[in-house]
Amino acid sequence: MDGLKAQSVETVEPGYKTVKKASKAEVKSNISNIQRLKRDKWLYLLLIPGLAYFIIFKYLPMWGIVIAFQDYSPFLGVFGSKWVGFENFIDFFKNPDFFRLLENTFILACLDLVFFFPAPIILALLLNELRLQAYKSVVQTFIYVPHFMSWVIIASITYIFFTTSGGVVNEIVSLFYGKEINFLSSPEWFRPLIMGQIIWKESGWGTVIFLAALASVDKEQYEAAIVDGAGRMRRLWHVTLPAVRSTIVVLLILRLGNFLDTGFQQIFLMSNSLNRSVADVFDTYVYFVGITQGAYSYSTAVGLFKAIVGVVLVLGANKLAKKMGQDGIF
Amino acid sequence: MPKMHNTPAGRVFDVFNFILMGIIGLIMICPFLYIIAGSFATEAELTRRSFFIFPETFTLTAYEYIFSTDTFTRSILVSIGVTLVGTLVCLFFTFSMAYPLSRKTLMGRNFFMNLIVFSMLFSGGMIPGYIVVKSLGLLDSYWALILPIAINPFNLIIVKTFFQNIPIELEEAAKIDGCSEVGIFWRIMLPLSKPVLATFALFYAVAIWNDFFSALLYITDSAKWPVQVLLQQIIILSQAQLGDAASASANFVEPPDQSLKLAVVVVATLPILIVYPFLQKHFAKGMLLGSVKG
């Protein structure tokens, strides 16, 4: 770094003692890198466990991606296994499963963007219009709760409510419709169920960040808008929405980056042999082919394909946001 | 919202909005109320009434059954143990890494930060992760439920931001008084961050208690299952009419009574509902800290 850049004062002692005498910029220029390492040795010691975590559980798996280009065998290991180039990828693209997975993942991702993404924004705007503070906080307390439940609990509740053997929802349905609907194992109900679950579980929690953005809007802007004769809708359009625009863009970029990340746990728990035709997505496919059938190399290739598309999407969305004059996330 | 004059249309909207938000709030909370009520109700009442918040006859049969069965008690104990140990481990890893990274003069700080951010964007995926855990010999070990999720990068960054906002003068004063780096971390930074520590203890505890995926991947021995996996086996896989091939492993649990199912959901939910009031006080602030940008 710039520790060796020549500066006027050279005589100050190394280490923290200088902090008392000199400003930060001077300290930087006065001590060498080795002295800085020595000075901060305890800090580096504290850093070791965390660094070890990232290397072992984040970067070692990244290196493990090489098995996507191998015919990996657990007995031979990464070094002993045969290299096959792009064969696993070509196999996957040729597999009829590929288009089915792509279609299912893509449809769920689009539904997510259209139905789930705006839900917290609308909910936050409505919450923000509540006049009675006490009532507002009671509602908030209620709508955050599902977020803290695991997907297993959410799926269990769904099963209990939607089952054809005495589920509450089906009893109501049969009251009006005349007969029960097999929500849990019919392919046409899978997607609505998945959307309903995620909106129920996460839209309340999603309001936290928008409410924070809304709270930071200058009250005088509203007063000015009223003086100018703006009605409620106009205030919403010209004052409130511009205030949360950058938050919406940032979250949209993050969402696009995870476009193909259809929640593994949710779909895994809600899928069964009868709705598999619409429920199989990249993530569950990787699990079934990789973990339960042991095709390590092939499913790593599938996972890598998905991860690369994800990175491309997030970088692309970020660039687009910048072009449109927004901040982006990088 | 500031109090301002309101048009008739605005007043209609207010009333409508008041009712709508009430309904939404109830939709979010009612399933839990039903499940709690149902777990205390008799099997007969559950088949007779479709929805209720208060059971007519109050019974503890389902809970007595749960706590008299080995499978249930064991899995609950596993969940409690893993959550307690795991929370401590996660806090140690997160806070000990966040503190050095919050020091602006630390050499290589940007490099470490980039390393963390990159790992949030791109990951090796499920299979390479599984191979790493397997080759560390962690399969069927409780550590497999803790170590792979020991640091949540989002939490780490929020804690780092918090440490950064502690005035540097405090640290300098401690140094003058002859306090070492570790001493500063231990005797000044950690006590100052007690509220943050409590918040993230709760966040990590909830995450570990709720974690189902790690157990699904790494724990094949059914004697070591945490309560979440047991829940999946009982409620989701026991839907016999679904005839899923993947449920072959679930044969050991018989399809239980409805009230028993509800009671298991309550047991798996209860710890969270208990900590929720404490959690709620803090998380809005935590989220704000994390979203400083913009």
Coordinates of C-alpha atoms in Angstrom, one line a residue:
Chain A
M1 CA 0.0 0.0 0.0
D2 CA 1.1 3.6 0.4
G3 CA 3.1 2.9 3.6
L4 CA 6.4 3.5 1.8
K5 CA 5.5 6.7 0.0
A6 CA 8.0 9.3 1.1
Q7 CA 6.6 12.0 3.3
S8 CA 8.2 14.8 5.3
V9 CA 8.1 13.4 8.8
E10 CA 10.1 10.2 9.1
T11 CA 11.2 10.2 12.7
V12 CA 7.9 9.4 14.5
E13 CA 7.9 6.0 16.3
P14 CA 6.0 3.2 14.7
G15 CA 2.8 1.8 16.1
Y16 CA -0.1 3.3 17.9
K17 CA 2.0 5.9 19.9
T18 CA 2.0 7.9 16.7
V19 CA -1.7 8.2 16.7
K20 CA -1.4 10.6 19.6
K21 CA 1.1 12.8 17.8
A22 CA 0.1 12.6 14.2
S23 CA -3.0 12.5 12.1
K24 CA -4.2 9.3 10.4
A25 CA -2.7 10.1 7.0
E26 CA 0.7 10.7 8.5
V27 CA 0.6 7.4 10.4
K28 CA 0.0 5.5 7.3
S29 CA 3.0 7.0 5.6
N30 CA 5.3 6.7 8.5
I31 CA 5.4 3.0 9.2
S32 CA 6.2 0.1 6.9
N33 CA 4.0 -2.8 6.1
I34 CA 5.9 -5.1 8.3
Q35 CA 5.6 -2.7 11.2
R36 CA 1.8 -2.5 10.6
L37 CA 1.5 -6.3 10.6
K38 CA 3.4 -6.4 13.9
R39 CA 1.4 -3.7 15.4
D40 CA -1.9 -5.4 14.5
K41 CA -0.8 -9.0 15.2
W42 CA -3.6 -9.4 17.8
L43 CA -6.2 -8.2 15.3
Y44 CA -5.0 -10.8 12.7
L45 CA -5.2 -13.5 15.4
L46 CA -8.8 -12.5 15.9
L47 CA -9.4 -12.7 12.2
I48 CA -8.1 -16.3 11.9
P49 CA -11.3 -18.2 12.8
G50 CA -13.5 -16.2 10.5
L51 CA -11.0 -16.4 7.7
A52 CA -10.7 -20.2 8.2
Y53 CA -14.5 -20.4 7.9
F54 CA -14.6 -18.5 4.6
I55 CA -11.7 -20.5 3.2
I56 CA -13.1 -23.9 4.2
F57 CA -16.8 -23.5 3.7
K58 CA -17.0 -20.9 0.9
Y59 CA -13.8 -21.0 -1.1
L60 CA -12.9 -24.7 -0.9
P61 CA -16.4 -25.5 -2.5
M62 CA -15.6 -23.0 -5.2
W63 CA -12.5 -24.8 -6.0
G64 CA -14.5 -28.1 -5.8
I65 CA -16.4 -26.9 -8.9
V66 CA -13.6 -28.4 -11.0
I67 CA -15.3 -31.8 -10.6
A68 CA -18.0 -30.5 -13.0
F69 CA -15.3 -31.0 -15.6
Q70 CA -14.4 -34.4 -14.4
D71 CA -15.8 -37.9 -14.1
Y72 CA -15.5 -37.5 -10.4
S73 CA -15.3 -40.6 -8.2
P74 CA -15.3 -40.2 -4.4
F75 CA -12.7 -43.0 -4.2
L76 CA -10.2 -41.4 -6.5
G77 CA -10.8 -37.8 -5.3
V78 CA -10.3 -34.6 -7.3
F79 CA -6.7 -35.4 -8.2
G80 CA -7.3 -38.9 -9.3
S81 CA -10.5 -38.5 -11.3
K82 CA -10.6 -38.4 -15.0
W83 CA -11.0 -35.0 -16.8
V84 CA -13.8 -35.0 -19.3
G85 CA -14.0 -31.3 -20.3
F86 CA -17.5 -30.0 -21.0
E87 CA -19.1 -33.4 -21.4
N88 CA -21.3 -33.0 -18.3
F89 CA -22.6 -29.7 -19.5
I90 CA -23.3 -31.1 -23.0
D91 CA -25.1 -34.1 -21.4
F92 CA -27.2 -31.7 -19.4
F93 CA -28.2 -29.5 -22.3
K94 CA -29.1 -32.5 -24.4
N95 CA -31.1 -34.0 -21.6
P96 CA -34.9 -33.5 -22.1
D97 CA -35.0 -32.6 -18.4
F98 CA -33.1 -29.4 -19.2
F99 CA -36.0 -27.6 -20.9
R100 CA -38.5 -28.8 -18.3
L101 CA -36.2 -27.4 -15.5
L102 CA -35.6 -24.2 -17.3
E103 CA -39.3 -23.7 -17.9
N104 CA -40.3 -24.5 -14.3
T105 CA -37.6 -22.4 -12.8
F106 CA -38.3 -19.5 -15.2
I107 CA -42.0 -19.5 -14.6
L108 CA -41.6 -19.6 -10.9
A109 CA -39.0 -16.8 -11.1
C110 CA -41.3 -14.6 -13.2
L111 CA -44.3 -15.2 -10.9
D112 CA -42.1 -14.3 -8.0
L113 CA -41.1 -11.0 -9.7
V114 CA -44.7 -10.2 -10.7
F115 CA -46.6 -11.2 -7.5
F116 CA -44.1 -11.5 -4.6
F117 CA -41.7 -8.6 -5.3
P118 CA -44.3 -5.8 -5.2
A119 CA -46.2 -7.3 -2.2
P120 CA -44.0 -5.8 0.5
I121 CA -44.0 -2.4 -1.3
I122 CA -47.8 -2.2 -1.4
L123 CA -48.1 -3.5 2.1
A124 CA -45.6 -0.9 3.4
L125 CA -47.4 1.9 1.6
L126 CA -50.7 0.8 3.1
L127 CA -49.1 0.5 6.6
N128 CA -47.6 3.9 6.2
E129 CA -51.1 5.4 5.6
L130 CA -52.4 4.0 9.0
R131 CA -53.0 7.0 11.3
L132 CA -53.3 5.2 14.5
Q133 CA -49.7 4.4 15.7
A134 CA -50.7 1.8 18.2
Y135 CA -52.9 -0.1 15.7
K136 CA -50.0 0.1 13.2
S137 CA -47.6 -1.5 15.5
V138 CA -50.0 -4.3 16.4
V139 CA -50.5 -5.1 12.7
Q140 CA -46.7 -5.0 12.2
T141 CA -46.1 -7.4 15.1
F142 CA -48.5 -9.8 13.5
I143 CA -47.2 -9.6 10.0
Y144 CA -43.6 -10.2 10.9
V145 CA -44.3 -13.5 12.7
P146 CA -44.3 -15.9 9.7
H147 CA -40.9 -14.8 8.7
F148 CA -39.3 -16.4 11.7
M149 CA -40.8 -19.8 11.1
S150 CA -38.9 -22.4 9.2
W151 CA -40.1 -23.7 5.8
V152 CA -40.8 -27.0 7.4
I153 CA -43.3 -25.3 9.7
I154 CA -44.8 -23.3 6.9
A155 CA -45.1 -26.4 4.7
S156 CA -46.6 -28.3 7.7
I157 CA -49.2 -25.6 8.3
T158 CA -50.0 -25.6 4.6
Y159 CA -50.5 -29.4 4.6
I160 CA -52.7 -29.2 7.7
F161 CA -54.9 -26.5 6.2
F162 CA -55.1 -27.7 2.6
T163 CA -55.3 -31.5 3.0
T164 CA -58.4 -33.2 1.6
S165 CA -58.8 -35.2 4.8
G166 CA -60.4 -32.5 7.0
G167 CA -58.3 -29.5 6.2
V168 CA -59.9 -26.2 7.0
V169 CA -59.5 -24.7 3.5
N170 CA -61.0 -27.7 1.9
E171 CA -64.0 -27.7 4.2
I172 CA -64.7 -24.1 3.2
V173 CA -64.1 -24.9 -0.5
S174 CA -66.5 -27.9 -0.4
L175 CA -69.1 -25.6 1.2
F176 CA -69.1 -23.3 -1.7
Y177 CA -67.8 -25.4 -4.6
G178 CA -69.5 -28.6 -3.7
K179 CA -66.4 -30.8 -3.7
E180 CA -62.9 -30.8 -2.3
I181 CA -59.9 -29.7 -4.4
N182 CA -56.7 -31.7 -4.1
F183 CA -54.4 -28.6 -3.7
L184 CA -51.4 -30.5 -2.5
S185 CA -50.9 -33.0 -5.2
S186 CA -52.3 -31.5 -8.4
P187 CA -49.8 -29.8 -10.8
E188 CA -52.1 -26.9 -11.6
W189 CA -52.3 -25.8 -7.9
F190 CA -48.5 -26.1 -7.3
R191 CA -47.5 -22.6 -8.5
P192 CA -50.4 -20.7 -6.8
L193 CA -49.6 -22.5 -3.6
I194 CA -45.9 -21.7 -3.8
M195 CA -46.7 -18.0 -4.5
G196 CA -49.2 -17.8 -1.7
Q197 CA -46.8 -19.3 0.8
I198 CA -43.9 -17.0 0.0
I199 CA -46.2 -13.9 0.1
W200 CA -47.6 -15.0 3.4
K201 CA -44.2 -15.8 4.9
E202 CA -42.1 -13.0 3.7
S203 CA -44.1 -10.0 2.5
G204 CA -44.6 -8.7 6.0
W205 CA -40.9 -8.9 6.8
G206 CA -40.1 -7.2 3.5
T207 CA -41.9 -4.1 4.6
V208 CA -39.3 -3.4 7.3
I209 CA -36.8 -1.9 4.8
F210 CA -39.5 0.1 2.9
L211 CA -40.9 1.5 6.1
A212 CA -37.4 2.6 7.1
A213 CA -37.1 4.4 3.8
L214 CA -40.6 5.9 4.1
A215 CA -39.8 7.2 7.6
S216 CA -36.9 9.2 6.3
V217 CA -39.1 11.2 4.0
D218 CA -39.1 14.9 4.9
K219 CA -42.4 15.8 6.4
E220 CA -42.1 19.3 4.8
Q221 CA -42.3 17.8 1.4
Y222 CA -45.8 16.5 2.2
E223 CA -46.8 19.9 3.6
A224 CA -45.5 21.6 0.5
A225 CA -47.4 19.2 -1.7
I226 CA -50.6 19.9 0.2
V227 CA -50.1 23.6 -0.2
D228 CA -49.7 23.0 -3.9
G229 CA -53.1 21.3 -3.8
A230 CA -51.9 17.7 -4.2
G231 CA -54.4 15.0 -3.3
R232 CA -53.5 11.8 -1.6
M233 CA -52.7 9.9 -4.9
R234 CA -50.6 12.8 -6.1
R235 CA -48.7 12.9 -2.9
L236 CA -48.1 9.1 -3.1
W237 CA -46.9 9.5 -6.7
H238 CA -44.7 12.6 -6.4
V239 CA -43.4 12.4 -2.9
T240 CA -43.6 8.9 -1.4
L241 CA -42.6 6.8 -4.4
P242 CA -39.6 8.8 -5.4
A243 CA -38.4 8.5 -1.8
V244 CA -38.4 4.7 -2.0
R245 CA -37.3 4.4 -5.6
S246 CA -33.6 3.7 -4.9
T247 CA -34.5 1.0 -2.3
I248 CA -36.8 -0.6 -4.8
V249 CA -34.0 -0.6 -7.4
V250 CA -31.4 -2.1 -5.1
L251 CA -33.8 -4.9 -4.0
L252 CA -34.8 -5.5 -7.6
I253 CA -31.2 -6.0 -8.6
L254 CA -30.6 -8.4 -5.7
R255 CA -33.8 -10.2 -6.7
L256 CA -32.7 -10.5 -10.4
G257 CA -29.3 -11.8 -9.2
N258 CA -31.2 -14.6 -7.4
F259 CA -33.6 -14.9 -10.3
L260 CA -33.0 -18.7 -10.7
D261 CA -32.9 -19.2 -6.9
T262 CA -36.3 -20.6 -6.5
G263 CA -36.3 -21.4 -2.8
F264 CA -34.9 -24.9 -2.5
Q265 CA -36.4 -25.8 0.8
Q266 CA -39.9 -24.5 0.0
I267 CA -40.1 -26.4 -3.3
F268 CA -38.5 -29.5 -1.9
L269 CA -41.1 -29.6 0.8
M270 CA -44.0 -28.9 -1.4
S271 CA -43.2 -31.3 -4.2
N272 CA -44.3 -34.8 -4.5
S273 CA -44.6 -37.5 -7.1
L274 CA -47.8 -36.1 -8.5
N275 CA -46.8 -32.5 -9.0
R276 CA -43.2 -33.2 -10.0
S277 CA -43.8 -32.2 -13.6
V278 CA -44.1 -28.6 -12.6
A279 CA -42.2 -28.7 -9.3
D280 CA -38.7 -29.8 -10.5
V281 CA -36.4 -26.8 -10.6
F282 CA -32.6 -26.6 -10.9
D283 CA -32.0 -26.6 -7.1
T284 CA -34.1 -29.7 -6.4
Y285 CA -32.7 -31.5 -9.5
V286 CA -29.2 -30.9 -8.2
Y287 CA -30.2 -32.4 -4.9
F288 CA -32.0 -35.4 -6.3
V289 CA -29.4 -36.3 -9.0
G290 CA -26.4 -35.3 -6.9
I291 CA -27.1 -36.3 -3.3
T292 CA -29.6 -39.1 -3.6
Q293 CA -28.3 -40.6 -6.8
G294 CA -24.6 -39.8 -6.4
A295 CA -24.0 -38.2 -9.8
Y296 CA -21.6 -35.6 -8.3
S297 CA -20.0 -34.3 -11.4
Y298 CA -23.1 -34.0 -13.5
S299 CA -25.1 -32.2 -10.8
T300 CA -22.2 -29.9 -10.0
A301 CA -22.2 -28.9 -13.7
V302 CA -26.0 -28.2 -13.4
G303 CA -25.3 -26.1 -10.3
L304 CA -22.4 -24.2 -11.9
F305 CA -24.6 -23.4 -15.0
K306 CA -27.2 -21.9 -12.6
A307 CA -24.6 -20.0 -10.6
I308 CA -23.0 -18.4 -13.7
V309 CA -26.4 -17.4 -15.1
G310 CA -27.1 -15.8 -11.6
V311 CA -23.8 -13.8 -11.6
V312 CA -24.4 -12.6 -15.2
L313 CA -27.9 -11.5 -14.2
V314 CA -26.8 -9.5 -11.2
L315 CA -24.0 -7.8 -13.0
G316 CA -26.3 -7.0 -15.9
A317 CA -29.1 -5.7 -13.7
N318 CA -26.6 -3.5 -11.9
K319 CA -25.2 -2.1 -15.1
L320 CA -28.7 -1.4 -16.3
A321 CA -29.6 0.4 -13.1
K322 CA -26.6 2.6 -13.4
K323 CA -27.4 3.4 -17.0
M324 CA -30.9 4.5 -15.9
G325 CA -29.2 6.9 -13.4
Q326 CA -29.7 4.8 -10.3
D327 CA -27.1 3.9 -7.7
G328 CA -26.8 0.2 -8.2
I329 CA -25.2 -2.0 -5.5
F330 CA -21.5 -1.9 -6.6
Chain B
M1 CA -48.1 10.3 8.4
P2 CA -48.5 13.9 9.4
K3 CA -52.0 14.9 10.4
M4 CA -53.5 16.9 7.6
H5 CA -56.9 17.9 6.4
N6 CA -58.6 15.1 4.7
T7 CA -61.1 14.9 1.8
P8 CA -64.2 12.6 2.1
A9 CA -62.6 10.2 -0.4
G10 CA -59.5 10.2 1.8
R11 CA -61.6 9.3 4.8
V12 CA -63.3 6.4 3.0
F13 CA -59.8 5.2 2.1
D14 CA -58.7 5.5 5.8
V15 CA -61.6 3.3 6.9
F16 CA -61.0 0.8 4.1
N17 CA -57.3 0.7 4.8
F18 CA -57.9 0.2 8.6
I19 CA -60.1 -2.8 8.0
L20 CA -57.9 -4.3 5.2
M21 CA -54.7 -4.1 7.4
G22 CA -56.6 -5.7 10.2
I23 CA -57.6 -8.6 8.0
I24 CA -54.1 -9.0 6.7
G25 CA -52.7 -9.0 10.2
L26 CA -55.3 -11.7 11.2
I27 CA -54.5 -13.8 8.2
M28 CA -50.8 -13.8 9.2
I29 CA -51.5 -14.8 12.8
C30 CA -54.6 -17.0 12.7
P31 CA -53.0 -20.2 11.4
F32 CA -50.8 -20.2 14.5
L33 CA -53.7 -19.6 16.9
Y34 CA -55.6 -22.5 15.3
I35 CA -52.6 -24.8 15.6
I36 CA -52.0 -23.9 19.2
A37 CA -55.7 -24.3 20.0
G38 CA -56.0 -27.5 18.0
S39 CA -53.1 -29.1 19.8
F40 CA -55.0 -28.9 23.1
A41 CA -58.2 -30.1 21.6
T42 CA -59.6 -33.6 21.5
E43 CA -59.5 -35.6 18.3
A44 CA -63.3 -35.6 18.2
E45 CA -63.5 -31.8 18.4
L46 CA -60.9 -31.5 15.6
T47 CA -63.0 -33.6 13.2
R48 CA -66.3 -31.9 14.2
R49 CA -65.2 -28.2 14.1
S50 CA -63.3 -26.9 11.2
F51 CA -61.8 -23.8 12.7
F52 CA -61.5 -22.5 16.3
I53 CA -59.3 -20.4 18.5
F54 CA -60.5 -21.9 21.8
P55 CA -60.9 -25.6 22.3
E56 CA -64.1 -26.7 24.1
T57 CA -62.4 -29.4 26.1
F58 CA -58.9 -28.8 27.0
T59 CA -56.6 -31.8 26.9
L60 CA -52.9 -32.5 27.1
T61 CA -53.0 -35.9 25.6
A62 CA -50.9 -35.0 22.5
Y63 CA -48.2 -33.4 24.6
E64 CA -48.1 -36.3 27.0
Y65 CA -47.6 -38.6 24.0
I66 CA -44.9 -36.5 22.6
F67 CA -42.8 -36.3 25.7
S68 CA -43.3 -40.0 26.5
T69 CA -41.9 -41.1 23.1
D70 CA -38.1 -41.5 22.7
T71 CA -38.1 -40.2 19.1
F72 CA -39.7 -36.9 20.0
T73 CA -37.8 -36.1 23.2
R74 CA -34.5 -37.0 21.6
S75 CA -35.0 -34.8 18.6
I76 CA -36.2 -31.9 20.8
L77 CA -33.0 -32.3 22.9
V78 CA -30.9 -32.5 19.8
S79 CA -32.4 -29.2 18.5
I80 CA -32.0 -27.5 21.8
G81 CA -28.4 -28.6 22.2
V82 CA -27.3 -27.8 18.7
T83 CA -29.0 -24.4 18.9
L84 CA -27.3 -23.4 22.2
V85 CA -23.8 -24.5 21.2
G86 CA -24.3 -23.3 17.6
T87 CA -25.3 -19.8 18.7
L88 CA -22.2 -19.4 20.8
V89 CA -20.0 -20.7 18.0
C90 CA -21.7 -18.4 15.4
L91 CA -21.3 -15.4 17.7
F92 CA -17.7 -16.1 18.3
F93 CA -16.9 -16.5 14.6
T94 CA -18.9 -13.4 13.6
F95 CA -17.7 -11.0 16.3
S96 CA -14.1 -12.0 16.3
M97 CA -14.0 -11.4 12.5
A98 CA -16.0 -8.3 12.5
Y99 CA -13.8 -6.4 15.0
P100 CA -10.5 -6.5 13.1
L101 CA -12.4 -5.7 9.9
S102 CA -13.8 -2.6 11.5
R103 CA -10.3 -1.2 12.1
K104 CA -9.7 1.2 9.2
T105 CA -5.9 0.9 9.6
L106 CA -5.8 -2.9 9.2
M107 CA -3.6 -3.9 6.3
G108 CA -5.5 -6.0 3.7
R109 CA -8.9 -5.0 5.1
N110 CA -10.2 -4.3 1.6
F111 CA -9.0 -7.6 0.4
F112 CA -10.8 -9.5 3.2
M113 CA -13.9 -7.5 2.6
N114 CA -13.9 -8.3 -1.1
L115 CA -13.4 -12.0 -0.3
I116 CA -16.5 -11.9 1.8
V117 CA -18.6 -10.0 -0.7
F118 CA -17.6 -12.3 -3.5
S119 CA -18.7 -15.3 -1.5
M120 CA -22.1 -13.7 -1.3
L121 CA -22.4 -13.4 -5.0
F122 CA -21.0 -16.7 -6.1
S123 CA -20.9 -20.0 -4.4
G124 CA -19.6 -23.5 -5.2
G125 CA -23.1 -24.9 -4.8
M126 CA -24.6 -27.8 -3.0
I127 CA -22.5 -30.7 -4.2
P128 CA -19.0 -29.3 -3.7
G129 CA -20.2 -28.0 -0.3
Y130 CA -21.4 -31.5 0.5
I131 CA -18.1 -33.0 -0.6
V132 CA -16.2 -30.6 1.7
V133 CA -18.3 -31.5 4.7
K134 CA -18.0 -35.2 3.9
S135 CA -14.2 -35.1 3.5
L136 CA -13.9 -33.3 6.8
G137 CA -15.6 -36.3 8.4
L138 CA -18.6 -34.3 9.6
L139 CA -21.3 -36.4 8.1
D140 CA -23.7 -37.6 10.8
S141 CA -22.0 -35.2 13.2
Y142 CA -23.8 -32.4 15.0
W143 CA -21.0 -30.1 14.0
A144 CA -22.3 -30.4 10.4
L145 CA -25.4 -28.5 11.6
I146 CA -23.3 -25.7 13.0
L147 CA -20.0 -25.1 11.2
P148 CA -21.2 -24.7 7.6
I149 CA -23.5 -21.9 8.6
A150 CA -21.2 -20.4 11.3
I151 CA -21.0 -17.0 9.7
N152 CA -23.8 -15.2 8.0
P153 CA -22.1 -12.6 5.8
F154 CA -25.0 -10.2 6.1
N155 CA -24.8 -10.4 9.9
L156 CA -21.0 -10.0 9.8
I157 CA -21.2 -6.8 7.8
I158 CA -23.8 -5.3 10.1
V159 CA -21.7 -6.1 13.2
K160 CA -18.6 -4.6 11.4
T161 CA -20.6 -1.4 10.7
F162 CA -21.5 -1.3 14.4
F163 CA -17.9 -1.6 15.6
Q164 CA -16.9 1.1 13.1
N165 CA -19.4 3.5 14.7
I166 CA -17.9 3.2 18.1
P167 CA -15.8 6.4 18.6
I168 CA -12.1 5.8 18.1
E169 CA -11.2 8.0 21.1
L170 CA -12.5 5.3 23.4
E171 CA -10.0 2.9 22.0
E172 CA -7.1 5.4 22.1
A173 CA -7.9 6.2 25.8
A174 CA -7.7 2.4 26.6
K175 CA -4.4 2.1 24.8
I176 CA -2.9 5.0 26.8
D177 CA -4.0 3.2 29.9
G178 CA -2.1 0.2 28.7
C179 CA -4.8 -2.0 27.4
S180 CA -3.9 -4.6 24.8
E181 CA -5.8 -5.2 21.5
V182 CA -7.5 -8.3 22.8
G183 CA -8.2 -6.5 26.0
I184 CA -9.9 -3.7 24.1
F185 CA -12.0 -6.2 22.2
W186 CA -12.9 -8.2 25.3
R187 CA -13.2 -5.4 27.9
I188 CA -14.5 -2.5 25.8
M189 CA -15.9 -3.5 22.5
L190 CA -17.9 -6.6 23.6
P191 CA -19.5 -4.9 26.7
L192 CA -20.4 -2.0 24.5
S193 CA -22.0 -4.2 21.9
K194 CA -24.2 -6.2 24.4
P195 CA -27.5 -5.1 22.6
V196 CA -26.0 -6.1 19.3
L197 CA -24.7 -9.3 20.7
A198 CA -28.2 -10.1 22.0
T199 CA -29.8 -9.3 18.7
F200 CA -27.5 -11.6 16.7
A201 CA -27.6 -14.3 19.4
L202 CA -31.4 -14.4 18.7
F203 CA -30.9 -14.2 14.9
Y204 CA -28.5 -17.1 14.9
A205 CA -30.5 -19.1 17.4
V206 CA -33.6 -18.8 15.2
A207 CA -31.6 -19.7 12.1
I208 CA -30.1 -22.8 13.7
W209 CA -33.3 -23.9 15.3
N210 CA -35.1 -23.5 11.9
D211 CA -32.4 -25.1 9.8
F212 CA -33.7 -28.1 8.0
F213 CA -31.5 -28.2 5.0
S214 CA -28.2 -29.0 6.8
A215 CA -29.8 -31.9 8.6
L216 CA -31.4 -33.2 5.4
L217 CA -28.0 -33.1 3.7
Y218 CA -25.6 -34.2 6.4
I219 CA -27.5 -36.3 8.9
T220 CA -28.6 -39.7 7.7
D221 CA -28.8 -41.3 11.2
S222 CA -32.5 -40.8 12.2
A223 CA -31.5 -40.9 15.9
K224 CA -29.7 -37.6 15.4
W225 CA -32.5 -35.8 13.6
P226 CA -33.4 -32.3 14.9
V227 CA -37.1 -31.6 15.4
Q228 CA -37.5 -29.9 12.0
V229 CA -36.6 -33.1 10.1
L230 CA -39.0 -35.1 12.4
L231 CA -41.7 -32.6 11.6
Q232 CA -41.2 -33.1 7.9
Q233 CA -41.3 -36.9 8.3
I234 CA -44.5 -36.8 10.3
I235 CA -46.6 -34.2 8.5
I236 CA -45.4 -34.0 5.0
L237 CA -44.2 -37.5 4.2
S238 CA -46.9 -39.2 6.2
Q239 CA -49.4 -38.0 3.7
A240 CA -49.7 -41.6 2.6
Q241 CA -52.0 -40.9 -0.4
L242 CA -49.1 -39.0 -2.0
G243 CA -47.1 -42.2 -2.3
D244 CA -43.9 -40.4 -2.8
A245 CA -40.9 -42.7 -3.5
A246 CA -38.6 -40.4 -1.5
S247 CA -40.6 -41.1 1.6
A248 CA -39.4 -44.7 1.9
S249 CA -37.1 -43.6 4.7
A250 CA -40.1 -42.4 6.7
N251 CA -41.7 -45.7 7.3
F252 CA -40.7 -45.8 11.0
V253 CA -43.2 -43.1 11.9
E254 CA -46.8 -44.0 11.7
P255 CA -49.3 -41.4 10.5
P256 CA -50.2 -39.8 13.7
D257 CA -53.5 -38.2 14.9
Q258 CA -54.3 -34.7 13.9
S259 CA -53.9 -33.2 17.4
L260 CA -50.5 -34.9 17.6
K261 CA -49.4 -33.3 14.3
L262 CA -50.5 -29.9 15.6
A263 CA -48.7 -30.4 18.9
V264 CA -45.5 -31.3 17.1
V265 CA -45.8 -28.1 15.0
V266 CA -46.3 -26.1 18.3
V267 CA -43.2 -27.7 19.9
A268 CA -41.1 -26.8 16.8
T269 CA -42.5 -23.3 16.8
L270 CA -42.7 -22.5 20.5
P271 CA -39.1 -21.4 21.1
I272 CA -39.4 -18.9 18.3
L273 CA -42.7 -17.5 19.6
I274 CA -41.1 -17.2 23.0
V275 CA -38.1 -15.2 21.8
Y276 CA -40.1 -13.2 19.3
P277 CA -41.0 -10.4 21.6
F278 CA -37.4 -9.9 22.5
L279 CA -36.4 -10.2 18.9
Q280 CA -38.9 -7.7 17.6
K281 CA -37.6 -4.9 19.8
H282 CA -34.2 -5.0 18.1
F283 CA -34.5 -6.1 14.5
A284 CA -35.8 -2.9 12.9
K285 CA -32.7 -1.2 14.1
G286 CA -30.5 -4.0 12.9
M287 CA -32.0 -3.9 9.5
L288 CA -31.5 -0.1 9.4
L289 CA -27.8 -0.5 10.3
G290 CA -27.4 -3.0 7.5
S291 CA -29.0 -0.8 4.9
V292 CA -26.9 2.3 5.5
K293 CA -26.2 2.7 1.9
G294 CA -28.6 5.0 0.0

